[in-house]
Coordinates of C-alpha atoms and ligand atoms in Angstrom, one line a residue:
M163 CA 223.7 110.8 89.3
A164 CA 225.5 107.4 87.9
L165 CA 222.1 106.8 85.5
R166 CA 222.0 110.3 83.7
G167 CA 224.0 108.8 80.6
H168 CA 220.9 106.2 81.0
P169 CA 217.3 107.4 79.2
R170 CA 216.3 104.7 79.7
L171 CA 217.1 102.8 82.7
W172 CA 216.4 106.3 84.2
L173 CA 213.3 106.2 82.7
A174 CA 212.3 102.0 84.1
S175 CA 213.8 103.9 87.3
A176 CA 211.5 106.5 87.1
A177 CA 208.2 104.2 86.5
T178 CA 209.5 102.2 89.5
A179 CA 208.7 104.8 91.8
A180 CA 206.0 105.7 90.7
L181 CA 204.2 102.8 91.6
V182 CA 207.5 102.1 94.1
V183 CA 206.9 105.8 96.7
P184 CA 202.8 105.8 96.5
L185 CA 203.5 101.7 97.4
A186 CA 206.0 102.8 100.2
W187 CA 203.0 105.6 101.4
F188 CA 200.3 103.5 101.4
W189 CA 201.5 101.0 102.8
Q190 CA 203.5 103.9 106.0
D191 CA 199.8 104.3 106.0
S192 CA 198.0 101.9 107.0
L193 CA 200.2 100.2 110.4
L194 CA 198.5 101.5 113.5
P195 CA 200.0 102.2 115.9
D196 CA 201.2 100.1 118.4
S197 CA 198.1 100.9 120.4
Y198 CA 195.4 103.3 120.0
D199 CA 191.8 104.7 121.3
M200 CA 189.2 103.3 119.5
A201 CA 186.5 105.5 120.1
A202 CA 188.9 108.0 118.3
M203 CA 189.8 105.7 115.0
G204 CA 187.6 105.3 111.9
E205 CA 185.3 108.6 109.8
V206 CA 182.9 109.6 112.5
D207 CA 179.5 109.7 110.1
W208 CA 176.7 111.0 112.2
G209 CA 174.3 108.6 110.4
G210 CA 172.0 112.7 109.1
G211 CA 171.2 112.9 113.4
P212 CA 172.4 116.1 115.7
R213 CA 175.7 116.2 116.1
S214 CA 177.1 115.6 119.9
Q215 CA 178.2 119.0 121.9
H216 CA 180.8 116.4 123.6
S217 CA 184.5 115.4 122.6
H218 CA 184.9 112.2 123.6
H219 CA 187.7 112.9 126.0
H220 CA 184.7 113.8 127.9
G221 CA 181.4 112.0 128.8
T222 CA 180.8 108.6 130.8
P223 CA 183.9 105.6 130.3
V224 CA 183.3 102.3 129.4
A225 CA 183.9 100.8 132.4
E226 CA 181.5 102.5 134.5
L227 CA 179.0 101.6 132.7
T228 CA 177.9 98.4 134.4
A229 CA 175.2 97.1 135.6
D230 CA 173.8 97.9 139.5
L231 CA 177.4 97.8 141.6
D232 CA 174.2 97.2 145.2
R233 CA 171.6 94.5 143.6
P234 CA 173.2 91.3 144.9
A235 CA 173.3 87.9 141.9
D236 CA 170.7 85.3 141.8
V237 CA 173.3 83.6 139.6
T238 CA 176.8 82.8 139.7
E239 CA 178.9 81.4 137.7
T240 CA 183.1 79.8 137.9
L241 CA 184.3 79.9 133.9
T242 CA 188.4 78.0 134.1
V243 CA 190.0 78.1 130.4
R244 CA 192.4 76.2 130.0
Q245 CA 194.6 76.1 126.6
E246 CA 195.6 72.9 126.3
G247 CA 197.9 71.6 124.0
E248 CA 196.2 73.0 120.5
G249 CA 192.3 73.6 121.5
Y250 CA 191.0 75.3 125.1
T251 CA 188.4 74.5 127.2
V252 CA 185.9 75.6 130.4
N253 CA 185.9 74.4 133.6
G254 CA 187.9 71.5 131.3
T255 CA 185.2 70.8 128.9
S256 CA 184.7 72.1 125.3
P257 CA 181.8 73.3 124.7
G258 CA 181.7 74.6 128.6
P259 CA 178.8 74.2 130.9
V260 CA 175.5 75.9 129.7
L261 CA 175.0 78.4 131.2
E262 CA 171.2 79.0 132.7
A263 CA 169.0 81.8 134.5
D264 CA 165.5 83.6 134.3
V265 CA 164.8 86.1 133.2
G266 CA 165.0 89.1 134.5
D267 CA 168.1 87.3 137.1
L268 CA 172.1 89.2 138.2
V269 CA 174.1 87.2 136.4
E270 CA 177.8 87.1 138.0
V271 CA 180.4 85.4 136.0
T272 CA 184.0 84.9 136.9
L273 CA 186.1 83.8 134.2
V274 CA 189.3 82.7 135.2
N275 CA 192.3 82.4 133.4
E276 CA 194.5 79.8 133.6
N277 CA 196.8 79.4 131.5
V278 CA 196.2 81.1 127.7
E279 CA 199.3 82.9 126.8
D280 CA 197.7 85.6 124.5
G281 CA 195.0 86.1 127.4
T282 CA 190.8 85.0 127.8
T283 CA 188.2 87.5 127.3
L284 CA 183.6 86.4 127.4
H285 CA 181.7 87.8 125.4
W286 CA 177.7 87.2 125.8
H287 CA 176.5 86.8 122.1
G288 CA 172.8 87.6 122.0
I289 CA 172.6 89.0 125.6
D290 CA 172.3 92.7 125.6
V291 CA 174.3 93.6 128.2
P292 CA 176.1 96.7 129.8
N293 CA 178.4 98.1 128.2
A294 CA 181.3 97.0 130.6
A295 CA 180.1 93.5 130.3
D296 CA 180.6 92.3 127.0
G297 CA 183.6 91.3 127.2
V298 CA 185.2 92.6 123.9
A299 CA 189.6 93.1 124.6
G300 CA 190.4 96.1 124.1
V301 CA 187.1 98.2 123.5
T302 CA 185.7 97.5 126.8
Q303 CA 188.2 95.7 128.9
D304 CA 191.8 94.4 128.7
A305 CA 192.3 91.0 128.1
V306 CA 192.5 88.8 131.0
G307 CA 196.1 87.6 131.2
A308 CA 197.3 83.6 132.4
G309 CA 196.5 83.6 136.3
E310 CA 194.5 86.4 136.4
E311 CA 190.8 86.6 137.0
L312 CA 188.2 89.3 135.9
T313 CA 183.8 89.1 137.6
Y314 CA 181.7 89.9 135.1
R315 CA 177.8 91.4 135.7
F316 CA 174.9 91.9 133.7
V317 CA 171.4 91.7 134.3
A318 CA 169.3 88.4 131.8
D319 CA 166.9 91.2 129.8
Q320 CA 165.5 88.2 127.1
A321 CA 165.0 84.7 127.6
G322 CA 166.0 83.2 125.0
S323 CA 169.2 80.2 123.5
F324 CA 172.3 82.6 123.5
W325 CA 176.0 81.7 124.0
Y326 CA 179.7 82.7 125.9
H327 CA 182.6 82.9 123.7
S328 CA 186.2 84.6 123.9
H329 CA 187.2 88.2 122.3
Q330 CA 189.9 87.5 122.7
V331 CA 192.1 86.6 119.6
S332 CA 188.7 85.7 119.2
H333 CA 189.3 83.6 115.6
E334 CA 191.5 81.2 116.9
Q335 CA 189.9 80.8 120.6
V336 CA 186.6 80.5 118.9
R337 CA 187.4 78.1 116.6
R338 CA 189.0 75.7 118.8
G339 CA 186.9 76.0 121.2
L340 CA 186.0 77.9 124.1
L341 CA 182.6 78.8 123.8
G342 CA 179.4 77.6 125.2
A343 CA 175.3 78.2 125.4
F344 CA 174.0 80.2 127.9
V345 CA 169.9 79.9 128.0
V346 CA 167.4 82.2 129.6
H347 CA 164.5 80.8 130.8
P348 CA 161.4 82.4 130.1
K349 CA 158.7 83.5 133.6
N350 CA 156.9 80.8 132.7
P351 CA 157.7 78.1 130.4
E352 CA 155.8 75.9 128.5
P353 CA 155.1 73.4 130.7
D354 CA 154.5 69.8 129.0
V355 CA 157.5 71.3 126.4
A356 CA 160.5 68.6 126.8
E357 CA 164.0 71.1 125.7
H358 CA 167.3 69.9 124.8
L359 CA 170.1 71.8 123.1
A360 CA 172.0 71.8 120.3
V361 CA 175.6 73.1 120.1
L362 CA 177.1 73.5 117.3
H363 CA 180.9 73.7 116.5
E364 CA 183.2 72.6 114.3
Y365 CA 186.5 71.5 115.7
D366 CA 189.9 69.6 113.4
S367 CA 188.1 66.5 114.4
G368 CA 185.0 67.9 112.5
P369 CA 181.3 68.8 112.7
T370 CA 180.0 68.0 116.2
L371 CA 176.8 68.7 118.8
N372 CA 177.1 69.8 122.7
G373 CA 180.6 67.6 121.8
E374 CA 180.6 64.9 120.2
A375 CA 180.1 63.7 116.8
G376 CA 176.5 62.5 117.2
P377 CA 173.9 61.9 116.7
E378 CA 172.1 62.2 119.3
T379 CA 169.6 60.6 120.4
V380 CA 167.5 62.1 122.9
A381 CA 164.2 60.6 124.5
A382 CA 160.6 61.5 123.4
S383 CA 157.4 59.8 122.6
P384 CA 154.8 60.3 119.4
G385 CA 152.7 63.4 121.0
D386 CA 155.6 65.0 123.0
E387 CA 156.0 68.6 122.5
V388 CA 159.9 69.6 121.5
R389 CA 162.2 73.0 122.0
V390 CA 165.5 72.5 120.5
R391 CA 167.5 75.7 121.0
V392 CA 170.3 75.4 118.6
V393 CA 173.3 77.8 118.6
N394 CA 175.6 77.7 115.5
T395 CA 178.9 78.7 116.3
D396 CA 180.7 78.1 113.5
N397 CA 181.7 81.1 110.4
G398 CA 179.2 79.7 108.3
I399 CA 176.6 79.0 107.3
T400 CA 173.8 75.4 109.1
P401 CA 171.1 74.6 106.8
V402 CA 168.8 72.8 109.6
W403 CA 165.4 70.9 109.2
V404 CA 163.5 68.3 110.5
T405 CA 163.0 64.6 109.3
G406 CA 159.9 63.3 110.1
A407 CA 157.8 65.8 110.7
P408 CA 156.9 69.3 110.5
Y409 CA 158.1 71.9 112.2
R410 CA 157.5 75.6 113.8
V411 CA 159.8 78.1 113.9
L412 CA 159.4 79.2 117.5
A413 CA 162.3 81.3 118.4
V414 CA 165.2 84.0 116.4
D415 CA 168.5 84.6 117.8
G416 CA 166.5 84.7 121.3
T417 CA 163.1 87.2 120.1
E418 CA 159.8 84.6 120.4
V419 CA 158.7 84.6 117.0
N420 CA 154.3 86.1 116.9
E421 CA 152.5 83.5 116.1
P422 CA 155.0 81.4 114.1
G423 CA 153.5 78.2 110.7
E424 CA 154.4 75.1 110.5
V425 CA 157.2 74.2 108.0
T426 CA 157.7 71.5 105.3
D427 CA 160.0 70.8 103.2
R428 CA 162.1 73.6 103.7
S429 CA 165.2 74.1 105.2
Y430 CA 166.2 77.1 107.8
A431 CA 169.6 79.2 107.2
L432 CA 171.0 79.7 110.2
P433 CA 174.0 82.3 110.2
A434 CA 176.9 82.0 112.3
G435 CA 176.3 83.3 115.5
G436 CA 173.5 82.7 115.5
R437 CA 170.4 81.1 117.5
V438 CA 167.6 79.6 116.2
D439 CA 164.1 77.3 118.3
L440 CA 162.6 75.0 116.7
G441 CA 159.4 72.8 117.8
V442 CA 158.8 70.1 116.7
T443 CA 155.2 67.6 117.6
V444 CA 157.1 64.6 118.2
P445 CA 155.1 61.9 115.4
E446 CA 154.4 57.7 114.8
G447 CA 158.0 56.0 114.0
G448 CA 159.9 59.4 116.0
A449 CA 162.2 62.8 114.8
R450 CA 165.1 63.8 113.2
V451 CA 166.8 67.5 113.3
D452 CA 169.7 67.6 111.3
F453 CA 172.4 69.6 111.5
G454 CA 174.1 70.7 108.1
G455 CA 173.9 67.1 106.6
T456 CA 176.8 66.2 109.3
T457 CA 175.2 65.4 112.4
A458 CA 171.4 64.8 113.8
M459 CA 169.6 65.2 116.8
V460 CA 166.8 61.5 117.1
L461 CA 163.1 62.5 118.4
G462 CA 161.9 59.1 119.6
E463 CA 162.8 56.9 117.0
D464 CA 165.1 58.0 113.8
P465 CA 162.6 57.6 111.0
G466 CA 166.1 57.6 108.0
G467 CA 165.5 58.6 104.7
A468 CA 168.6 60.6 103.8
T469 CA 170.0 63.4 105.0
V470 CA 169.7 65.6 102.5
A471 CA 169.1 69.9 102.7
P472 CA 165.2 70.4 101.4
T473 CA 167.0 72.9 98.6
D474 CA 163.6 75.4 99.5
E475 CA 164.6 77.6 102.7
L476 CA 162.2 79.4 104.8
D477 CA 162.1 83.4 104.5
L478 CA 161.9 84.7 107.6
L479 CA 160.9 87.9 105.1
S480 CA 157.1 86.4 105.2
Y481 CA 157.0 83.8 108.6
G482 CA 154.4 84.6 111.1
E483 CA 152.1 87.4 112.4
P484 CA 152.5 91.0 112.7
A485 CA 153.0 92.8 115.8
D486 CA 154.3 95.5 117.2
P487 CA 158.3 95.9 117.0
G488 CA 157.4 98.8 120.7
F489 CA 159.0 100.9 118.0
D490 CA 158.4 103.1 114.5
P491 CA 161.3 101.7 112.5
G492 CA 160.2 104.9 109.7
A493 CA 160.7 107.4 111.9
A494 CA 164.5 106.8 111.9
D495 CA 166.5 109.9 114.0
R496 CA 170.0 108.6 112.2
E497 CA 170.6 106.4 108.4
F498 CA 172.7 104.0 108.8
D499 CA 174.6 102.5 105.2
Y500 CA 176.9 99.6 106.2
R501 CA 178.7 98.1 102.2
I502 CA 180.6 95.8 102.2
G503 CA 183.0 95.6 100.2
R504 CA 186.7 93.7 99.3
R505 CA 189.3 94.9 97.8
P506 CA 193.4 94.9 97.8
G507 CA 195.3 97.2 99.4
F508 CA 197.6 97.6 103.4
L509 CA 196.6 96.5 106.0
D510 CA 198.5 97.1 109.0
G511 CA 201.2 97.2 106.9
V512 CA 200.1 93.3 105.3
P513 CA 199.6 93.9 101.2
G514 CA 195.8 91.3 100.9
L515 CA 192.6 91.2 99.0
W516 CA 190.4 92.9 102.1
W517 CA 187.5 94.3 103.7
T518 CA 186.2 97.3 103.1
V519 CA 183.1 99.6 104.6
N520 CA 181.7 102.2 102.5
G521 CA 185.0 101.4 100.5
K522 CA 187.3 102.3 103.0
M523 CA 189.1 99.7 104.3
Y524 CA 189.8 99.5 108.7
P525 CA 190.5 101.4 110.5
D526 CA 189.0 104.3 108.4
V527 CA 186.4 102.5 108.5
P528 CA 183.0 104.1 110.0
M529 CA 182.2 105.3 113.4
Y530 CA 178.7 105.0 113.2
M531 CA 176.8 107.6 116.5
V532 CA 173.9 107.7 118.0
S533 CA 172.7 109.1 120.9
E534 CA 170.6 107.5 123.8
G535 CA 166.6 107.0 122.8
D536 CA 167.5 107.4 118.7
V537 CA 165.7 105.2 116.2
V538 CA 168.9 104.5 114.4
V539 CA 168.3 102.2 111.0
F540 CA 170.8 100.4 108.5
D541 CA 171.2 99.0 105.0
V542 CA 173.9 96.6 105.6
E543 CA 174.8 96.1 101.9
N544 CA 177.5 93.3 100.7
A545 CA 178.4 94.3 97.1
S546 CA 181.2 91.3 98.0
D547 CA 181.0 88.0 96.4
D548 CA 181.3 86.1 100.0
A549 CA 178.0 85.9 102.6
H550 CA 178.4 87.7 105.7
P551 CA 176.7 87.0 109.4
M552 CA 176.6 90.9 110.5
H553 CA 176.5 90.2 114.4
L554 CA 176.3 93.9 116.7
H555 CA 176.7 93.9 120.0
G556 CA 174.1 94.9 122.6
H557 CA 171.0 95.5 120.6
H558 CA 169.0 93.5 119.3
A559 CA 167.3 94.8 115.6
V560 CA 164.2 94.4 113.7
V561 CA 164.0 93.2 110.6
V562 CA 163.1 96.1 107.9
S563 CA 163.3 95.0 103.9
R564 CA 165.3 93.0 102.0
D565 CA 166.3 94.4 98.7
G566 CA 164.4 96.7 99.3
D567 CA 160.5 94.3 100.3
P568 CA 159.5 94.8 103.1
A569 CA 159.0 92.4 105.8
T570 CA 155.8 91.3 106.6
G571 CA 155.6 88.1 108.7
S572 CA 156.2 88.6 112.7
P573 CA 158.7 90.8 113.9
W574 CA 162.2 88.9 112.5
W575 CA 164.7 90.0 115.4
V576 CA 167.9 89.3 115.3
D577 CA 171.7 89.9 116.5
S578 CA 172.6 87.9 113.6
L579 CA 172.6 88.5 110.1
E580 CA 173.7 86.6 107.2
V581 CA 173.8 89.0 104.7
R582 CA 174.2 87.6 101.2
P583 CA 175.9 88.4 98.2
G584 CA 174.3 91.1 96.4
E585 CA 171.2 91.7 99.1
T586 CA 171.0 94.5 101.4
F587 CA 169.0 94.7 104.2
R588 CA 167.9 97.5 105.8
I589 CA 167.9 96.5 109.5
A590 CA 166.6 98.9 112.8
F591 CA 166.5 99.0 116.5
V592 CA 165.9 102.1 119.0
A593 CA 170.3 103.1 120.5
D594 CA 168.8 101.6 124.1
N595 CA 172.2 100.6 125.9
P596 CA 175.4 103.4 125.9
G597 CA 178.2 101.8 125.5
I598 CA 181.1 101.6 122.2
W599 CA 179.6 98.3 120.4
M600 CA 181.3 96.0 118.1
D601 CA 179.6 95.5 114.9
H602 CA 181.5 93.5 112.4
C603 CA 180.8 89.9 110.4
H604 CA 180.7 86.4 112.7
N605 CA 182.8 84.6 109.9
L606 CA 185.9 85.7 112.0
P607 CA 188.1 85.3 110.0
H608 CA 186.8 88.5 108.5
A609 CA 186.7 90.3 111.3
V610 CA 190.7 89.7 111.5
E611 CA 190.1 90.7 107.5
G612 CA 189.1 94.0 108.8
L613 CA 185.6 93.9 108.8
V614 CA 185.0 95.5 111.8
A615 CA 183.0 98.7 112.7
H616 CA 181.2 99.9 116.0
L617 CA 178.1 101.9 117.1
M618 CA 179.4 104.4 119.4
Y619 CA 176.9 106.4 121.8
D620 CA 177.9 110.1 121.6
G621 CA 179.1 111.8 125.3
V622 CA 180.4 108.0 126.2
T623 CA 184.5 107.7 126.4
S624 CA 186.8 104.9 126.3
S625 CA 188.5 102.9 129.3
Y626 CA 190.9 100.6 127.4
R627 CA 193.0 100.8 124.7
V628 CA 193.7 98.0 121.2
G629 CA 197.1 96.6 120.9
G630 CA 199.5 97.4 123.4
D631 CA 201.8 95.6 125.8
L632 CA 197.9 93.6 127.3
G633 CA 197.7 92.8 123.9
N634 CA 194.1 93.2 123.4
E635 CA 193.1 91.9 120.0
P636 CA 189.4 91.3 119.7
E637 CA 189.0 89.9 116.4
Ligands
C2O786 CU1 179.8 86.7 118.9 CU2 181.4 90.1 118.9 O1 180.6 87.8 118.7
CU787 CU1 181.9 88.4 106.4

């Protein structure tokens, strides 16, 4: 070997090899196969509960976890998705049409992909649909290719404010407008309350309210009761507050708050993906709902005044009055950690600073295993220095505590929970919706950077694969 006579050179190259060989191994090891079965990925975590009798090859396939196939639809819609230049429209606009249903309705939506080359899907954010209707490419369906269509069927089983968006290449498609609001009306709507929808979305052109730069003025007279349903479709938190009047937080993520009190001089920190319904009694001189100081909804007259967010935030941990959440979060069958960190490494062969869950990088993150009927507890800890709006599909969880402080207000039900740097939330829910469910950060670029795990029911098997010829790419 030529280097034998040059010990220094030999040493240098040995040092390089000592560095390069493991790096090459880490690189190689991080490569994802061309296509893979999500159910077979990750490190199985039983959360201290019983282990399965099944293997992941035997059980109910995701594709069979549908709504009652014999039940006729109460609401039928067609949503046609189109790529127009850099952006996306749904039935010709962005945001797309507002879908509406009454609670308990069977909703049937046909997605028509006119020309989106990457394929597309629809996910019903916050609606606990059956798994086969969840709209996650590669996990609950194949992406719908250009010229193809697919029908989603589910029961809108909870009244509230929700939204829909693509879950195929979602960090691109959602940001560029493939989204819309979904309102499920209660059985007995409050009479004499005027309802308005406020869909917030930042396009390349800037922040918008219901697709316009705003401010938007709605007709209202002093004494009127107004409910404003605010939907944050962006990647970051948006502070929301009311100028000119106190407000109440009527609902969070589609669930009514129990006995919400009056709020003054506090802003509401609306997480990415989250919704909040604000109640305002319009005073003499009008009121204005401010969204991040960039746009606003004027209720009647504009009260004027600065659009600066109040420095104090409303804390939902102690807001409203306690009530029975319907199960005992103290009697957990499974307890999981979802500890978010960050470190350098390779993700699918690409070097970078990537997110970790319990110290591991995607796809070696936990596969959280549950059985139907379990009471499930998660400690979601943010050990990174960025905020993460965490979104679990298919379920609503109730907040038990934050940094060890117990929740003392109304049951605080979430599907999109902002977890700030250094915070740990304990949340709990009942595993009542079998399937394979994403549990990810809704700052969608973070999801691409590996902040994705799944909740999986024992006895459920995959029907689809991520990647492959269909290019299923949920993030
Ligand atoms: Cu709003 Cu996984 O999605
Ligand atoms: Cu994040």
